CSV table of C-alpha atoms in Angstrom, one decimal:
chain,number,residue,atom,x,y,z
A,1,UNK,CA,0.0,0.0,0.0
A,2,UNK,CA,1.4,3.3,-1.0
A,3,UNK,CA,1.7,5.8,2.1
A,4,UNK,CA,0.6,9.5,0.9
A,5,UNK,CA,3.4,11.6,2.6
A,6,UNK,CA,3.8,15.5,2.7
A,7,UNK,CA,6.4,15.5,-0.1
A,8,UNK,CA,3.2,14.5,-2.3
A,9,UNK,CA,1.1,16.1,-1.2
A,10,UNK,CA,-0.1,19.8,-1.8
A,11,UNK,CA,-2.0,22.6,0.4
A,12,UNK,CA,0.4,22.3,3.9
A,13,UNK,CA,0.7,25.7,5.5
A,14,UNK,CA,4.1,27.3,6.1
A,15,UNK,CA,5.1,27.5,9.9
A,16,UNK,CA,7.1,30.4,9.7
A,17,UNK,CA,6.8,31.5,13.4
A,18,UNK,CA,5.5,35.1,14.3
A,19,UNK,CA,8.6,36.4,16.0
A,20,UNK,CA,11.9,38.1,14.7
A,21,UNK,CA,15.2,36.9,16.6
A,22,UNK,CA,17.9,39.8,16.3
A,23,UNK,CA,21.5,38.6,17.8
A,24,UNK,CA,22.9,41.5,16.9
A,25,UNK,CA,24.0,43.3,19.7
A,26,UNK,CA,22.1,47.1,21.1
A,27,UNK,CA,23.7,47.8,24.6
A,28,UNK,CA,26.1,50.9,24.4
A,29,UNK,CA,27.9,50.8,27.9
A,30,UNK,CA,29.5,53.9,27.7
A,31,UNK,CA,26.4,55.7,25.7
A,32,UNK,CA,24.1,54.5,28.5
A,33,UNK,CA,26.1,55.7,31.4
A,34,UNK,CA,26.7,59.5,30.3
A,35,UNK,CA,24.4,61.9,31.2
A,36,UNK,CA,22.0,63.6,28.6
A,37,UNK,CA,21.8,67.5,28.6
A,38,UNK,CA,20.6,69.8,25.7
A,39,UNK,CA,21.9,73.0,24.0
A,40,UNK,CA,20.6,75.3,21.5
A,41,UNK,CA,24.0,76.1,19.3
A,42,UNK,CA,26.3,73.6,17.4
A,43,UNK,CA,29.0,74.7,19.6
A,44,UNK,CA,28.5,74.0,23.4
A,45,UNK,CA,30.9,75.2,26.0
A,46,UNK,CA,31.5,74.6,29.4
A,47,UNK,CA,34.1,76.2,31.7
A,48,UNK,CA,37.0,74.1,34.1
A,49,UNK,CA,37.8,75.3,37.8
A,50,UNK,CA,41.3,74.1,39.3
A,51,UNK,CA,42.3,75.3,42.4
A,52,UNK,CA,46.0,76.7,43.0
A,53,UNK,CA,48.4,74.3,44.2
A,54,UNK,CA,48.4,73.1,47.9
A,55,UNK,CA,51.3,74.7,50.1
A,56,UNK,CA,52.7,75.8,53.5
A,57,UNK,CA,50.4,78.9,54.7
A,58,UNK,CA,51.9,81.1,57.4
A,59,UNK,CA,50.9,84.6,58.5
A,60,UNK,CA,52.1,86.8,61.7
A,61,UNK,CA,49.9,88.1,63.8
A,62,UNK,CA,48.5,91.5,62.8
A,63,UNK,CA,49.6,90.9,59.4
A,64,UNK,CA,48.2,92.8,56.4
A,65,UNK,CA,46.3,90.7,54.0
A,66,UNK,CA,48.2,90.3,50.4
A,67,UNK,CA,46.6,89.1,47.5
A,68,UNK,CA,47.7,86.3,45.0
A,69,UNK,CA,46.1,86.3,41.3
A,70,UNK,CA,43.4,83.6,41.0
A,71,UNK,CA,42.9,81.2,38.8
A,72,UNK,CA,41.3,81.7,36.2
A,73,UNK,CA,38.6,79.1,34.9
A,74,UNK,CA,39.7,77.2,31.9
A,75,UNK,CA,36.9,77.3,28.6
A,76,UNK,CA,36.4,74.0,26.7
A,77,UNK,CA,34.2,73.3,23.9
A,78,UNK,CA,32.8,70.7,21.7
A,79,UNK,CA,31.2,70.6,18.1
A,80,UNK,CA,27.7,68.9,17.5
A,81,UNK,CA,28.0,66.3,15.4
A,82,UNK,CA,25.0,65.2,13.1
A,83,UNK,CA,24.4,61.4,12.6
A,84,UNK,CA,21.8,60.1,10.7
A,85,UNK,CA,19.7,56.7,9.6
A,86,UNK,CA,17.2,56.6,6.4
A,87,UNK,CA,14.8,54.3,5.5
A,88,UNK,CA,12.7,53.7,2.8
A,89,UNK,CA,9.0,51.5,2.6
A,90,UNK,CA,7.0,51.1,-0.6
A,91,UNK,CA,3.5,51.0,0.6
A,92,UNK,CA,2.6,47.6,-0.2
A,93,UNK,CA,5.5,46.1,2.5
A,94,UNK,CA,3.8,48.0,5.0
A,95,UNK,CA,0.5,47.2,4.6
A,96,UNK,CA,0.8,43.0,3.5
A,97,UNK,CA,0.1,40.9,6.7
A,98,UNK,CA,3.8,40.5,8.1
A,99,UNK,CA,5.3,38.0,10.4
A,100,UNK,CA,6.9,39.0,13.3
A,101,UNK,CA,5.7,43.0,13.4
A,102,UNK,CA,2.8,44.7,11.7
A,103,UNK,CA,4.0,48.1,10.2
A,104,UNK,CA,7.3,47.8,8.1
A,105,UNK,CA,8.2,51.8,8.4
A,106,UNK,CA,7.4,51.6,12.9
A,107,UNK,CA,9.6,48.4,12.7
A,108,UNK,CA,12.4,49.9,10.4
A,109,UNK,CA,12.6,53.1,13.2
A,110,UNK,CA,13.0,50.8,15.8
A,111,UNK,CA,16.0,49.5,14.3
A,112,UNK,CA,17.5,52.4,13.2
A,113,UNK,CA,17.1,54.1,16.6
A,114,UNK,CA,19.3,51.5,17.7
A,115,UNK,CA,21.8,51.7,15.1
A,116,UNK,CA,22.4,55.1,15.6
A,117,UNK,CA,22.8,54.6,19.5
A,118,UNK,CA,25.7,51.5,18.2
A,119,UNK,CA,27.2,54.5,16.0
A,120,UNK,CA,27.9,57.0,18.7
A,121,UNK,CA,28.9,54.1,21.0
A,122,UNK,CA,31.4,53.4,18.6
A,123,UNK,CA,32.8,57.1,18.0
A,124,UNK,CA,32.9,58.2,21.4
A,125,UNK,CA,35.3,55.6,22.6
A,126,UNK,CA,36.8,53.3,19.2
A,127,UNK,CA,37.9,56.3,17.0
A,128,UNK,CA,40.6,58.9,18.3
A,129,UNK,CA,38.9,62.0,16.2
A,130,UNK,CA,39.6,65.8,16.8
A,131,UNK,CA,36.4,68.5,17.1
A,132,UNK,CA,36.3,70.0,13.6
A,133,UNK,CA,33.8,72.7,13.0
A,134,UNK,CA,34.5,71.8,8.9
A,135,UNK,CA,32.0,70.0,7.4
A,136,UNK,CA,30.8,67.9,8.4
A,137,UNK,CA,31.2,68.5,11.8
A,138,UNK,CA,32.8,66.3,14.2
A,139,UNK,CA,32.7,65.4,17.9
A,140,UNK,CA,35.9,65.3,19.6
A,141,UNK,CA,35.8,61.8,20.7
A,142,UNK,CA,36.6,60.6,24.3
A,143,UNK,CA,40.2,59.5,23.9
A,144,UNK,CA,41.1,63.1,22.9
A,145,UNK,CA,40.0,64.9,26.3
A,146,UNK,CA,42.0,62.3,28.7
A,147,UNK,CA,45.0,63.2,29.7
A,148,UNK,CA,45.3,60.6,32.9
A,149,UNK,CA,46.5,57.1,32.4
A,150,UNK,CA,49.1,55.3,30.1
A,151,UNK,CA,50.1,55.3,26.6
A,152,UNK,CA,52.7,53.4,24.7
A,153,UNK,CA,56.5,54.2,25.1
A,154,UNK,CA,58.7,55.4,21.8
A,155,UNK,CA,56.6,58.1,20.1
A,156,UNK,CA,53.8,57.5,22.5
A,157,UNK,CA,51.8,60.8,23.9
A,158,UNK,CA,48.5,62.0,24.9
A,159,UNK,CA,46.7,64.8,22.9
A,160,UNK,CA,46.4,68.1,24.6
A,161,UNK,CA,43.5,67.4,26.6
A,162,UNK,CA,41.1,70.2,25.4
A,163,UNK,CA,39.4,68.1,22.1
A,164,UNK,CA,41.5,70.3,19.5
A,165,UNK,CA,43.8,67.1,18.6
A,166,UNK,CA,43.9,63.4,18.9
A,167,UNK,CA,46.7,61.0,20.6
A,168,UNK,CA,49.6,59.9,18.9
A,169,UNK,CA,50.1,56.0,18.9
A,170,UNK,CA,52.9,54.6,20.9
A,171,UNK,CA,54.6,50.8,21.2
A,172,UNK,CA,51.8,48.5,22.4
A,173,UNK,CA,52.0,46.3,25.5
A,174,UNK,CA,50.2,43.5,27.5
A,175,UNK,CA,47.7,44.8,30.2
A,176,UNK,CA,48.6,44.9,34.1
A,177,UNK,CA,47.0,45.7,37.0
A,178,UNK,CA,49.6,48.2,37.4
A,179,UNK,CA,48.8,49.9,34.7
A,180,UNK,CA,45.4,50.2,35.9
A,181,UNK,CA,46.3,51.2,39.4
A,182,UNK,CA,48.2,54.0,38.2
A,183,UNK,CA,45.8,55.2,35.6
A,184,UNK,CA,42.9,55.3,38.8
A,185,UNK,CA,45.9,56.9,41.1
A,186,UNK,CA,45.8,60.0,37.9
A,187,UNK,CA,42.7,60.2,37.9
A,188,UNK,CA,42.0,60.5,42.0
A,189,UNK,CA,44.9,63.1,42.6
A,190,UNK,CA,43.3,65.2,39.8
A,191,UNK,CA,40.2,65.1,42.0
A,192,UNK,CA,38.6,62.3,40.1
A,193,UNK,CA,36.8,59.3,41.3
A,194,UNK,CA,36.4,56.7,38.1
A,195,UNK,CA,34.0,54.5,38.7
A,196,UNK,CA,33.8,52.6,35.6
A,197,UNK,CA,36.7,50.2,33.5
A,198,UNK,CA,35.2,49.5,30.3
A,199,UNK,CA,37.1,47.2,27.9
A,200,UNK,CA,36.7,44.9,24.9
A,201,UNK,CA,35.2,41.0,25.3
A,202,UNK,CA,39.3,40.4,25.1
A,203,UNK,CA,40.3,43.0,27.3
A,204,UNK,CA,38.1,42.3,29.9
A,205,UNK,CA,38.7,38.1,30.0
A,206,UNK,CA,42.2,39.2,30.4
A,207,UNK,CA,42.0,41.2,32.9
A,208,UNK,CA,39.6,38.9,35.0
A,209,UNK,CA,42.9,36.5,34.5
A,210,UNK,CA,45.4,39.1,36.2
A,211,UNK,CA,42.7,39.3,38.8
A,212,UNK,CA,42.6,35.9,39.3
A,213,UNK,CA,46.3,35.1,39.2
A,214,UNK,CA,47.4,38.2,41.5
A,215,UNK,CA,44.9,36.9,44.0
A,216,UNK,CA,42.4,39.3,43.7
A,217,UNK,CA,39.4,37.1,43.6
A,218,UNK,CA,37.8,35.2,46.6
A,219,UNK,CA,35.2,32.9,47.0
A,220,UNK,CA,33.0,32.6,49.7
A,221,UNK,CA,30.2,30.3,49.8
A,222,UNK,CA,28.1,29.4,52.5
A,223,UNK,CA,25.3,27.3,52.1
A,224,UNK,CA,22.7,24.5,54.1
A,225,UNK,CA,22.7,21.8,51.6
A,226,UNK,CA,25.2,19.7,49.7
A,227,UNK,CA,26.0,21.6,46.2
A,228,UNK,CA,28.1,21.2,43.3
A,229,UNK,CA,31.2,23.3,43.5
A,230,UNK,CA,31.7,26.4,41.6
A,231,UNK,CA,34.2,27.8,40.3
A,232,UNK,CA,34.4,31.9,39.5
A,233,UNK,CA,37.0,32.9,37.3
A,234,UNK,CA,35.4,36.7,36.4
A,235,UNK,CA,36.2,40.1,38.3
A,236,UNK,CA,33.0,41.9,38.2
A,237,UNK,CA,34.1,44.3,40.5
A,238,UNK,CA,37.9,45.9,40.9
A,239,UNK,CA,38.5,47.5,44.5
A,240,UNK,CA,41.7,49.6,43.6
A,241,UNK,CA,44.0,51.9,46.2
A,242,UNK,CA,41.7,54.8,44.6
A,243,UNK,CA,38.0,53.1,44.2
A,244,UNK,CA,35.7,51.0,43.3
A,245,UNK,CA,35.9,50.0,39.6
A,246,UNK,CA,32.8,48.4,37.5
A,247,UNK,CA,33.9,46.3,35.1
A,248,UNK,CA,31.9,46.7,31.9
A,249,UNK,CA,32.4,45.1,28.6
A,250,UNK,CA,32.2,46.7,25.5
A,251,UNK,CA,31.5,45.2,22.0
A,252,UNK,CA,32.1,48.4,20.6
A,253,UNK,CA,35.9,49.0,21.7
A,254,UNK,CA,39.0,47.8,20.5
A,255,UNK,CA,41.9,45.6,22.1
A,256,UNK,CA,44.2,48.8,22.1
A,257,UNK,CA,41.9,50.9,24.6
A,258,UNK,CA,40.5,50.9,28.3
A,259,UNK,CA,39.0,53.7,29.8
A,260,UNK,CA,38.1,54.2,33.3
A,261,UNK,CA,35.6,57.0,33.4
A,262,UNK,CA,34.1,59.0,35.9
A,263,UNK,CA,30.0,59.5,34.8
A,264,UNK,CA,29.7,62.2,37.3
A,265,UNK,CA,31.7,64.3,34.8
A,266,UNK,CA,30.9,63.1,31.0
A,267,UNK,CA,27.6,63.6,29.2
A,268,UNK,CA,26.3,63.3,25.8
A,269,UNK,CA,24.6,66.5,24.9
A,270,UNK,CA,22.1,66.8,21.7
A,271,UNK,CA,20.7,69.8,20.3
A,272,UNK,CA,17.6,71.2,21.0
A,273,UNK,CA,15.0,69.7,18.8
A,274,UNK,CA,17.2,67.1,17.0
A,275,UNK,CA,17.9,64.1,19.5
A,276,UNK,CA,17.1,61.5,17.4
A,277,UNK,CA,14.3,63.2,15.6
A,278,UNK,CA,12.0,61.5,13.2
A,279,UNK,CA,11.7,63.7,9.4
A,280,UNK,CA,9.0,62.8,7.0
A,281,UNK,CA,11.2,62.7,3.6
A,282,UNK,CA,8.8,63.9,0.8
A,283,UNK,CA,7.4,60.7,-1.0
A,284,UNK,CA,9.0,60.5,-4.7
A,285,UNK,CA,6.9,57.2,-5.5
A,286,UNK,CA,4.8,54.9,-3.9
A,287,UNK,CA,6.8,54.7,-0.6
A,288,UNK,CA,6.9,56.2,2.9
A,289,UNK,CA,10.7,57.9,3.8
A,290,UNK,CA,11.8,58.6,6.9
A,291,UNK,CA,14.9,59.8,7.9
A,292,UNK,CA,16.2,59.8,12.3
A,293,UNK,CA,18.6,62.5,12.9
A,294,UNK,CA,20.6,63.3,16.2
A,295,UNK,CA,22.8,66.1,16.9
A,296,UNK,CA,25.5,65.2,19.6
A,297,UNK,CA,28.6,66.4,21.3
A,298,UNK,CA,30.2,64.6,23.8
A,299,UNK,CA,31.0,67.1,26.9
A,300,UNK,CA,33.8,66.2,29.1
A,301,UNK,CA,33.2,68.2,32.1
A,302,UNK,CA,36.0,67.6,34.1
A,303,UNK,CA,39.0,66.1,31.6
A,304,UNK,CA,41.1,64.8,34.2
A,305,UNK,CA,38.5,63.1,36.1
A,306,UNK,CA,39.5,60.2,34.1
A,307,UNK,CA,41.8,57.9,32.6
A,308,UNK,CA,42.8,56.0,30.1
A,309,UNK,CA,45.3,52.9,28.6
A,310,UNK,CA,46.6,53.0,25.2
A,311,UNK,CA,48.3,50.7,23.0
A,312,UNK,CA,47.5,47.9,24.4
A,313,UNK,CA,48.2,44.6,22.4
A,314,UNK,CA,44.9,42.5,23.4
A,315,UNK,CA,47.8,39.9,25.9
């Protein structure tokens, strides 16, 4: 007797289930943990206060006064950078029964929202770019206000600190925790507390391996019933001389970089209007366009509150 089976048969539904699965990755430590402020003018400044050096402070009795010059406030400044995602729908995709979401175009802005978010992720901390008011205009990105911390020896040097330039590549070399312990000890004299270390997937295995290896990480379990033993091998959290560091990956960062950033003192800042703003483009044919447009700088309120390890060779 001949079995009827699907392959001859005709009319079987597709299963083709009613959910997208996106791997791709959306969290943006370092975009998430900066403040958010607005401004209305493509150039925002803000102004730096350091106190005069600490020193031996006498005075006779009955003395007159005498009077030192102050110092004076130090202006810094940033250019608003414009990033942008576009999209385009014919009508029929947005209206023909979908799996997985129901309008095309609301979908599509969903998406693109978060690509933009990936974007600044990766300029603020994986590009070393200068503010340029040319255009288009750029952001000076993170690496070019830090002026704590460690780059590589030879031809090695930090830029000036004020967004104007970018850092100048030096020999790299393996991560320590030394090299972290000094960048935090920078950071803290400066009047900075860091309370971040955010590194790449490699960066941050290997630095749960110094950990591990110099001792750093202890185990304590207590528990009523018989368990399996486990074994923890990551540093989540780095208690340094100068702080308490969270230890945040990045997928977004390179194996050269690690920053250790002080949130209290960094914030993205988006123009009035224009943080991540939806525009109608007018339709040329039978499709909706839609364009999402942000206007950033990244404001480093305090330079020195932080610190940062370059040329690092991912070991």
């Amino acid at each position: 007797m001949a079995t009827f089976t699907t392959t001859l048969a005709k009319g079987e539904r597709e299963n083709l289930a009613d959910v997208i699965y996106r791997i791709d990755p959306d969290e943006t430590p370092i975009f998430s943990a900066l403040k958010k402020e607005t401004s209305n003018g493509i150039f925002t400044e803000w102004q730096v206060q350091n106190l005069s050096a600490a020193g031996t402070n006498y005075a006779s009795e009955g003395a007159d006064a005498s009077f030192g010059t102050p110092t004076a406030t130090v202006r810094l400044g940033n250019y608003h950078q414009i990033s942008t995602k576009s999209v385009a729908v014919s009508g029929t995709l947005d209206v023909v029964d979908k799996a997985g979401r129901d309008k095309e175009l609301a979908y599509q802005k969903v998406l693109k929202s978060l690509e933009l978010r990936r974007d600044i992720e990766n300029m603020i901390g994986d590009t070393d770019v200068a503010r340029s008011a040319s255009e288009p205009r750029k952001s000076a990105s993170l690496s070019c206000w830090i002026t704590n911390g460690s780059v590589g020896a030879d031809a090695g040097a930090f830029a000036t600190g004020d967004g104007t330039d970018t850092v100048t590549g030096g020999t790299n070399r393996a991560l320590t925790l030394a090299l972290i312990e000094d960048g935090m000890a920078d950071a803290w004299q400066d009047g900075g507390n860091p309370k971040m270390l955010v590194a790449s997937a490699t960066n941050r295995s290997n630095f749960s391996s110094l950990s591990a290896s110099g001792n750093l990480v202890s185990n304590d379990v207590n528990m009523t019933a018989a368990k399996a033993t486990t074994y923890v091998s990551s540093t989540s959290v780095y208690l340094t001389d100068f702080g308490t560091l969270e230890i945040v990956p990045s997928r977004f960062l390179g194996n050269d970089r690690i920053f250790l950033i002080d949130p209290d003192f960094a914030s993205l800042c988006t123009l009035n209007g224009r943080n991540f703003a939806e525009k109608e483009i007018a339709a040329t044919g039978d499709a909706e366009k839609t364009q999402l447009i942000t206007e950033w700088a990244l404001k480093v309120q305090a330079p020195e509150a932080h610190a940062m390890i370059l040329d690092l060779n991912g070991s």
